[in-house]
Coordinates of C-alpha atoms in Angstrom, one line a residue:
X1 CA 201.7 167.8 322.3
X2 CA 199.2 165.3 320.6
X3 CA 198.9 168.2 317.9
X4 CA 202.5 168.4 317.3
X5 CA 203.1 164.7 317.0
X6 CA 200.5 164.5 314.2
X7 CA 201.9 167.0 312.2
X8 CA 205.5 165.5 312.6
X9 CA 204.2 162.1 311.1
X10 CA 202.7 163.7 308.1
X11 CA 205.9 165.5 307.5
X12 CA 207.7 161.9 307.8
X13 CA 205.5 160.3 305.4
X14 CA 206.1 162.9 302.8
X15 CA 209.8 162.7 303.1
X16 CA 210.1 158.9 303.9
X17 CA 212.0 158.5 300.4
X18 CA 214.6 161.3 301.3
X19 CA 215.3 159.8 304.6
X20 CA 217.2 156.8 303.1
X21 CA 219.7 159.5 301.6
X22 CA 220.2 161.6 304.7
X23 CA 222.8 161.0 307.4
X24 CA 222.0 158.8 310.3
X25 CA 223.0 161.4 312.8
X26 CA 220.9 164.1 311.2
X27 CA 217.6 164.9 313.2
X28 CA 214.5 164.5 310.9
X29 CA 212.0 166.4 313.2
X30 CA 211.9 168.5 316.5
X31 CA 209.4 170.0 319.0
X32 CA 207.6 173.0 317.9
X33 CA 205.0 175.6 319.4
X34 CA 201.3 175.1 318.3
X35 CA 197.8 176.3 318.8
X36 CA 194.1 175.2 318.6
X37 CA 191.8 177.3 316.6
X38 CA 188.0 177.8 317.8
X39 CA 187.1 174.6 316.3
X40 CA 189.6 172.7 318.0
X41 CA 191.9 172.1 315.1
X42 CA 195.6 171.8 315.8
X43 CA 197.8 174.2 313.9
X44 CA 201.6 174.4 313.4
X45 CA 204.6 175.6 311.4
X46 CA 207.0 173.1 309.7
X47 CA 210.5 174.5 308.3
X48 CA 212.0 172.2 305.5
X49 CA 215.7 173.5 304.7
X50 CA 216.8 173.3 300.9
X51 CA 219.2 170.8 301.6
X52 CA 216.7 168.2 302.7
X53 CA 214.6 167.5 299.6
X54 CA 216.1 167.9 295.8
X55 CA 213.2 169.1 293.9
X56 CA 215.1 170.4 291.1
X57 CA 216.9 167.1 290.6
X58 CA 213.6 165.4 290.6
X59 CA 212.2 167.7 287.9
X60 CA 215.4 167.0 285.7
X61 CA 215.1 163.3 286.4
X62 CA 211.5 163.5 284.9
X63 CA 212.5 165.3 281.7
X64 CA 215.5 162.8 280.8
X65 CA 213.1 159.9 281.5
X66 CA 210.5 161.3 279.1
X67 CA 213.3 162.0 276.3
X68 CA 214.7 158.4 276.8
X69 CA 211.2 157.1 276.2
X70 CA 210.8 159.0 272.8
X71 CA 214.2 157.8 271.6
X72 CA 213.5 154.2 272.5
X73 CA 210.0 154.2 270.6
X74 CA 212.0 155.7 267.6
X75 CA 214.9 153.1 267.9
X76 CA 212.1 150.4 268.2
X77 CA 210.6 151.4 265.0
X78 CA 213.7 151.5 263.2
X79 CA 214.6 147.9 264.4
X80 CA 211.0 146.7 263.1
X81 CA 211.9 148.3 259.7
X82 CA 215.3 147.0 259.5
X83 CA 213.9 143.5 260.3
X84 CA 211.6 143.6 257.4
X85 CA 214.3 144.7 255.2
X86 CA 216.6 142.0 256.4
X87 CA 213.9 139.4 255.6
X88 CA 213.7 140.6 251.9
X89 CA 217.2 140.8 251.6
X90 CA 217.6 137.2 252.6
X91 CA 215.0 136.1 250.2
X92 CA 216.7 138.0 247.4
X93 CA 220.1 136.6 248.3
X94 CA 218.4 133.0 248.3
X95 CA 217.1 133.7 244.7
X96 CA 220.4 134.9 243.6
X97 CA 222.2 131.9 245.1
X98 CA 219.8 129.5 243.4
X99 CA 220.4 131.6 240.0
X100 CA 224.1 131.3 240.4
X101 CA 224.2 127.6 241.3
X102 CA 222.1 126.8 238.0
X103 CA 224.5 128.7 235.9
X104 CA 227.5 126.8 237.6
X105 CA 226.0 123.4 237.4
X106 CA 223.6 123.5 234.6
X107 CA 224.3 122.8 231.0
X108 CA 222.7 125.7 229.6
X109 CA 225.0 128.3 228.0
X110 CA 224.4 132.0 229.5
X111 CA 225.0 135.3 227.7
X112 CA 227.0 138.1 228.8
X113 CA 223.6 140.0 229.6
X114 CA 222.9 137.4 232.1
X115 CA 226.0 137.9 234.0
X116 CA 225.6 141.6 233.9
X117 CA 221.9 141.5 235.3
X118 CA 223.2 139.4 238.2
X119 CA 226.1 141.7 238.9
X120 CA 223.6 144.5 238.9
X121 CA 221.4 142.8 241.3
X122 CA 224.2 142.1 243.8
X123 CA 225.7 145.6 243.6
X124 CA 222.2 146.9 244.6
X125 CA 222.0 144.8 247.6
X126 CA 225.6 145.4 248.6
X127 CA 224.8 149.0 248.5
X128 CA 221.7 148.9 250.7
X129 CA 223.4 146.6 253.4
X130 CA 226.4 148.8 253.3
X131 CA 224.0 151.8 254.2
X132 CA 222.2 149.8 256.8
X133 CA 225.4 149.0 258.7
X134 CA 226.0 152.4 260.2
X135 CA 222.5 152.9 261.1
X136 CA 222.6 150.0 263.9
X137 CA 224.4 150.7 267.0
X138 CA 226.7 147.9 267.9
X139 CA 227.4 144.4 266.2
X140 CA 224.7 142.7 264.2
X141 CA 225.3 139.4 263.2
X142 CA 222.5 139.1 260.7
X143 CA 223.6 142.0 258.7
X144 CA 227.3 140.9 258.9
X145 CA 226.2 137.5 257.5
X146 CA 224.1 139.1 254.9
X147 CA 227.3 141.4 253.7
X148 CA 229.5 138.2 253.6
X149 CA 227.1 136.3 251.4
X150 CA 226.8 139.1 249.1
X151 CA 230.8 139.2 248.9
X152 CA 230.8 135.4 248.0
X153 CA 228.2 135.7 245.5
X154 CA 230.1 138.6 243.7
X155 CA 233.2 136.4 243.6
X156 CA 231.4 133.4 242.2
X157 CA 229.7 135.5 239.5
X158 CA 233.1 136.8 238.6
X159 CA 234.6 133.3 238.3
X160 CA 231.6 132.0 236.3
X161 CA 232.1 134.7 233.9
X162 CA 236.0 134.4 233.4
X163 CA 235.8 130.6 233.2
X164 CA 232.7 130.5 230.6
X165 CA 233.2 126.9 229.8
X166 CA 231.7 126.9 226.6
X167 CA 233.4 129.9 225.4
X168 CA 230.1 131.4 224.9
X169 CA 231.0 135.0 225.8
X170 CA 234.3 135.1 223.6
X171 CA 232.3 133.6 220.8
X172 CA 229.4 136.0 221.2
X173 CA 231.9 138.8 221.2
X174 CA 233.6 137.6 218.1
X175 CA 230.1 137.4 216.4
X176 CA 229.3 141.0 217.5
X177 CA 232.6 142.0 215.7
X178 CA 232.0 140.2 212.7
X179 CA 228.3 141.6 212.3
X180 CA 229.9 145.2 212.9
X181 CA 232.4 144.4 210.0
X182 CA 229.6 142.9 207.8
X183 CA 227.4 145.8 208.5
X184 CA 230.3 148.1 207.4
X185 CA 230.9 146.1 204.2
X186 CA 227.1 146.4 203.4
X187 CA 227.3 149.9 204.0
X188 CA 230.2 150.4 201.7
X189 CA 228.6 148.0 199.0
X190 CA 225.3 150.1 199.3
X191 CA 227.3 153.4 198.5
X192 CA 226.8 153.6 194.7
X193 CA 230.1 154.1 192.8
X194 CA 229.5 154.6 189.4
X195 CA 232.7 153.3 187.6
X196 CA 234.5 155.7 185.1
X197 CA 233.2 155.7 181.6
X198 CA 235.6 154.8 178.6
X199 CA 234.1 155.3 175.2
X200 CA 233.6 151.8 173.2
X201 CA 236.4 151.0 171.0
X202 CA 239.0 152.9 173.1
X203 CA 241.8 151.8 175.2
X204 CA 242.4 154.7 177.5
X205 CA 242.0 152.5 180.6
X206 CA 244.5 150.2 182.3
X207 CA 243.0 147.0 181.5
X208 CA 240.5 144.8 183.1
X209 CA 239.7 145.3 186.7
X210 CA 236.4 143.3 187.3
X211 CA 233.4 141.6 185.8
X212 CA 229.8 141.6 186.7
X213 CA 227.4 138.7 187.8
X214 CA 226.5 136.5 184.8
X215 CA 223.4 137.6 182.9
X216 CA 221.9 134.4 181.3
X217 CA 220.5 135.5 177.8
X218 CA 218.9 132.2 176.9
X219 CA 219.7 128.6 175.8
X220 CA 220.9 128.3 172.4
X221 CA 218.7 127.8 169.5
X222 CA 219.5 124.1 168.9
X223 CA 218.8 122.9 172.4
X224 CA 220.3 121.6 175.6
X225 CA 222.3 118.7 174.0
X226 CA 224.3 121.1 172.0
X227 CA 226.8 122.1 174.7
X228 CA 229.7 123.3 172.8
X229 CA 229.7 126.3 170.6
X230 CA 230.3 130.3 170.6
X231 CA 228.3 133.5 170.4
X232 CA 228.9 137.1 170.3
X233 CA 228.4 140.6 168.9
X234 CA 229.8 141.7 165.8
X235 CA 232.4 144.4 165.9
X236 CA 232.5 147.0 163.0
X237 CA 234.9 149.8 163.4
X238 CA 233.5 151.5 160.4
X239 CA 230.0 151.1 161.6
X240 CA 230.2 150.6 165.5
X241 CA 226.4 151.0 166.1
X242 CA 225.8 147.9 163.7
X243 CA 223.9 145.5 166.1
X244 CA 224.4 141.8 164.8
X245 CA 224.7 138.8 167.0
X246 CA 226.0 135.3 165.9
X247 CA 225.1 132.1 167.6
X248 CA 227.3 129.0 166.3
X249 CA 226.6 125.8 168.4
X250 CA 228.6 122.8 167.4
X251 CA 227.3 119.3 166.7
X252 CA 226.3 117.1 169.6
X253 CA 230.0 115.5 169.1
X254 CA 231.4 118.8 170.3
X255 CA 233.8 119.1 167.1
X256 CA 231.7 119.8 164.0
X257 CA 230.8 123.6 163.4
X258 CA 227.9 123.3 160.7
X259 CA 225.2 125.6 161.5
X260 CA 225.1 129.2 162.6
X261 CA 222.5 131.9 162.9
X262 CA 222.8 135.7 162.6
X263 CA 220.5 138.2 164.5
X264 CA 220.1 142.0 163.5
X265 CA 219.2 143.0 167.1
X266 CA 219.3 141.7 170.7
X267 CA 215.5 141.6 170.9
X268 CA 215.3 139.2 168.0
X269 CA 217.8 137.2 169.5
X270 CA 215.7 136.7 172.6
X271 CA 212.8 136.1 170.5
X272 CA 214.5 133.4 168.4
X273 CA 214.0 135.6 165.1
X274 CA 217.2 135.1 163.1
X275 CA 217.9 137.3 160.2
X276 CA 219.0 134.0 158.5
X277 CA 220.3 130.8 159.3
X278 CA 223.3 129.2 157.2
X279 CA 225.3 126.1 156.9
X280 CA 228.9 125.4 156.4
X281 CA 231.0 122.3 155.6
X282 CA 232.8 122.1 158.0
X283 CA 234.4 124.0 160.8
X284 CA 235.8 122.7 163.9
X285 CA 235.8 123.7 167.7
X286 CA 234.4 126.5 169.4
X287 CA 236.9 129.2 168.6
X288 CA 234.6 131.1 165.8
X289 CA 234.5 134.9 165.8
X290 CA 232.5 137.6 164.0
X291 CA 234.3 140.5 162.8
X292 CA 233.0 143.2 160.4
X293 CA 230.4 140.8 159.1
X294 CA 232.7 138.0 158.3
X295 CA 232.8 134.9 160.3
X296 CA 236.1 133.5 161.0
X297 CA 236.7 129.9 162.0
X298 CA 238.9 127.0 162.0
X299 CA 238.5 124.5 158.9
X300 CA 237.9 120.9 160.1
X301 CA 241.0 118.7 160.5
X302 CA 243.3 121.1 159.2
X303 CA 245.5 124.2 159.9
X304 CA 243.4 126.5 157.8
X305 CA 241.8 129.5 158.8
X306 CA 238.5 130.4 157.0
X307 CA 237.0 133.9 156.3
X308 CA 233.2 133.4 155.6
X309 CA 230.9 136.1 154.4
X310 CA 227.8 136.1 156.5
X311 CA 225.8 138.1 153.9
X312 CA 226.2 135.9 151.1
X313 CA 227.1 132.6 153.0
X314 CA 230.3 132.2 150.9
X315 CA 233.9 131.1 152.1
X316 CA 236.0 134.0 150.9
X317 CA 239.4 133.0 151.9
X318 CA 241.3 130.1 153.5
X319 CA 244.9 130.5 154.8
X320 CA 247.1 128.2 156.6
X321 CA 248.2 129.1 160.1
X322 CA 251.9 128.1 160.2
X323 CA 253.1 125.6 162.8
X324 CA 249.9 125.5 164.6
X325 CA 249.3 122.3 166.6
X326 CA 246.0 120.6 165.6
X327 CA 243.9 117.4 166.1
X328 CA 243.0 118.3 169.6
X329 CA 246.7 118.4 170.5
X330 CA 246.9 121.4 172.9
X331 CA 243.1 122.3 173.3
X332 CA 241.8 124.2 176.4
X333 CA 241.5 122.2 179.6
X334 CA 238.0 120.5 179.3
X335 CA 237.2 121.9 175.9
X336 CA 238.1 119.6 173.0
X337 CA 239.1 120.6 169.6
X338 CA 239.7 124.2 170.2
X339 CA 243.2 124.2 168.7
X340 CA 242.7 127.5 166.9
X341 CA 240.8 130.2 168.7
X342 CA 239.9 133.5 167.1
X343 CA 239.7 136.7 169.1
X344 CA 238.5 140.3 168.5
X345 CA 239.1 143.4 170.5
X346 CA 239.8 147.2 169.9
X347 CA 242.5 146.7 167.5
X348 CA 241.0 144.1 165.1
X349 CA 241.5 140.6 164.7
X350 CA 243.7 137.7 166.8
X351 CA 244.2 134.0 166.7
X352 CA 245.2 132.1 170.0
X353 CA 246.8 128.7 169.5
X354 CA 249.9 126.5 170.4
X355 CA 252.7 125.1 168.6
X356 CA 255.3 122.1 169.2
X357 CA 258.1 124.6 168.9
X358 CA 256.6 126.5 172.0
X359 CA 256.0 123.3 173.6
X360 CA 252.2 123.7 174.1
X361 CA 252.3 127.1 175.5
X362 CA 250.0 129.9 174.4
X363 CA 251.0 131.6 171.1
X364 CA 249.1 134.8 170.1
X365 CA 249.3 136.1 166.2
X366 CA 247.8 139.3 165.1
X367 CA 246.1 138.9 161.9
X368 CA 245.3 141.1 158.9
X369 CA 241.6 140.7 158.7
X370 CA 241.5 141.0 155.0
X371 CA 244.4 138.6 153.7
X372 CA 244.7 136.5 157.0
X373 CA 248.3 137.3 157.0
X374 CA 250.1 137.0 160.3
X375 CA 251.3 140.4 161.2
X376 CA 253.1 139.8 164.5
X377 CA 253.4 136.9 167.0
X378 CA 254.0 136.5 170.9
X379 CA 254.9 133.4 172.5
X380 CA 253.9 133.2 176.2
X381 CA 254.9 130.7 178.9
X382 CA 251.5 129.7 180.0
X383 CA 250.7 126.1 178.8
X384 CA 247.5 126.2 176.8
X385 CA 246.1 122.9 178.3
X386 CA 246.2 124.2 181.5
X387 CA 243.7 127.3 180.9
X388 CA 239.9 126.7 180.3
X389 CA 239.6 129.7 177.8
X390 CA 241.0 132.8 176.8
X391 CA 240.2 136.3 175.0
X392 CA 241.9 139.5 173.8
X393 CA 241.0 143.0 175.2
X394 CA 242.9 146.0 174.1
X395 CA 246.0 144.1 173.1
X396 CA 246.2 142.1 176.1
X397 CA 245.5 138.3 176.6
X398 CA 243.5 137.2 179.3
X399 CA 243.2 133.5 180.4
X400 CA 241.0 131.7 182.7
X401 CA 240.8 128.5 184.8
X402 CA 238.0 126.8 186.8
X403 CA 238.0 127.0 190.6
X404 CA 234.9 124.9 190.9
X405 CA 231.8 124.1 189.3
X406 CA 230.4 127.5 190.0
X407 CA 233.3 130.0 189.6
X408 CA 236.1 130.7 187.2
X409 CA 239.1 132.8 187.7
X410 CA 240.8 135.2 185.3
X411 CA 244.2 134.4 186.5
X412 CA 246.8 135.2 183.5
X413 CA 247.5 138.0 181.3
X414 CA 249.9 138.9 178.6
X415 CA 250.4 142.3 177.4
X416 CA 251.3 142.3 173.5
X417 CA 252.4 145.8 173.6
X418 CA 255.2 145.5 176.3
X419 CA 255.8 141.6 176.2
X420 CA 255.1 141.5 180.0
X421 CA 253.2 138.6 181.4
X422 CA 251.4 138.9 185.0
X423 CA 249.1 137.1 187.4
X424 CA 245.9 138.5 188.3
X425 CA 242.6 137.3 190.1
X426 CA 239.1 138.2 188.9
X427 CA 236.6 135.6 189.8
X428 CA 233.7 135.0 187.4
X429 CA 230.7 133.3 188.7
X430 CA 229.1 130.7 186.4
X431 CA 225.6 128.9 186.0
X432 CA 227.2 125.5 184.8
X433 CA 230.1 123.5 184.9
X434 CA 232.0 124.3 181.8
X435 CA 233.0 127.4 179.8
X436 CA 233.2 126.4 176.1
X437 CA 234.2 129.8 174.7
X438 CA 234.8 133.7 175.7
X439 CA 234.3 136.4 173.1
X440 CA 235.1 139.9 174.0
X441 CA 232.8 142.7 172.4
X442 CA 234.5 146.0 172.1
X443 CA 231.2 147.6 171.1
X444 CA 229.4 146.8 174.5
X445 CA 232.4 146.1 176.5
X446 CA 231.0 142.7 177.3
X447 CA 232.2 139.2 177.6
X448 CA 230.2 136.6 175.7
X449 CA 230.3 133.3 177.1
X450 CA 229.1 129.8 176.1
X451 CA 228.4 127.9 179.1
X452 CA 227.3 124.4 178.6
X453 CA 224.7 125.3 176.0
X454 CA 223.6 128.6 177.5
X455 CA 224.5 132.1 176.3
X456 CA 225.6 134.2 179.2
X457 CA 227.1 137.7 179.2
X458 CA 229.2 139.7 181.7
X459 CA 229.7 143.4 181.9
X460 CA 233.5 144.5 182.1
X461 CA 234.9 147.1 184.4
X462 CA 238.3 148.9 183.7
X463 CA 240.8 150.2 185.7
X464 CA 240.9 154.2 185.5

């Protein structure tokens, strides 16, 4: 019996955990037959039914426990990594908040690039937090708070950009637009467009289109005090290659024409090497012109026109200009004593003046250069004292007026072939305040201007 009881006790210890789950009325042990071997050891047999101890369930429980342990370690690693990311995001949001506050409160103007950089950084944060949220199971207060702060930052930056208290962005966009237009203008200006060529002495074009920048040849040969006068190039239809220039400064009173010089080349003009210097007694005003080796000028204190041979320095002819107003009555604006103004173009010799009958408006007469007879006359409606000067080009009168001390405008034209007058606008830059005379040269197609004592020239461009 003692052997049997020992075996039963061992069995009870091994299944003590199972005993709690069995029914109270179920018998956990029973008396069985045993035997003693030669050494006196008790031997017996024990039978455990399958329903008594669930071995398979215990094994499954162990497997599930191991799996859960691995998953727990994995999730714990993720949490540690996410905690580090959250700390980094919080620092970035703090930096962005400080920068946005500086932009909102400070007096510094920020460009559009500053706003765009902020938007890019905020968008990156929003994208990362959005990716992070699904990875966490359940609600996470820190993540939700970060996402809310990012949303608020986005709204604030958009408001700052839209408000733009100093209109910095609007001005910057306008500057960019202007710079683009300026670049296009520069590109167009850099495109070399050769103006159409019209042979000298011809009028196959449609009139004046533009003038070049002024080219200062030099100061007149008598000096800076001699601010009034005229100069130009002789035009000889029979000898168009003839290169003769004249310079005729008035005396310092701005009225008397007494001395003039003739140069047989442009180089000699630059080097102050005259072919000869001559004296006349007396001309009046800055309206002289050289045509076919004859100098034409207004005789002092009279209505007489004078034809003067520059080769012999002798007066060839004097003829009165009928009804011409004299005595500084209707001279040009700012230029005294230019009552009678001679002009030369492709068709010959002209004279520009005013009469009392035409109430001071410009009168144009075509002259016979040999006899100084008036061949034809046109009366305009442009008041002569309101213009600063005038010249003839292909039978068309062009008049100028000052815009300021550095710009003159060719603003009026009268076509003698049609009797039509018109308003135009061609700007002439000038070096000094006043223009005393303008003479057009059909040979080199230039305007020769006497500008407060300086000899200045402009290239002329024609309409094709």
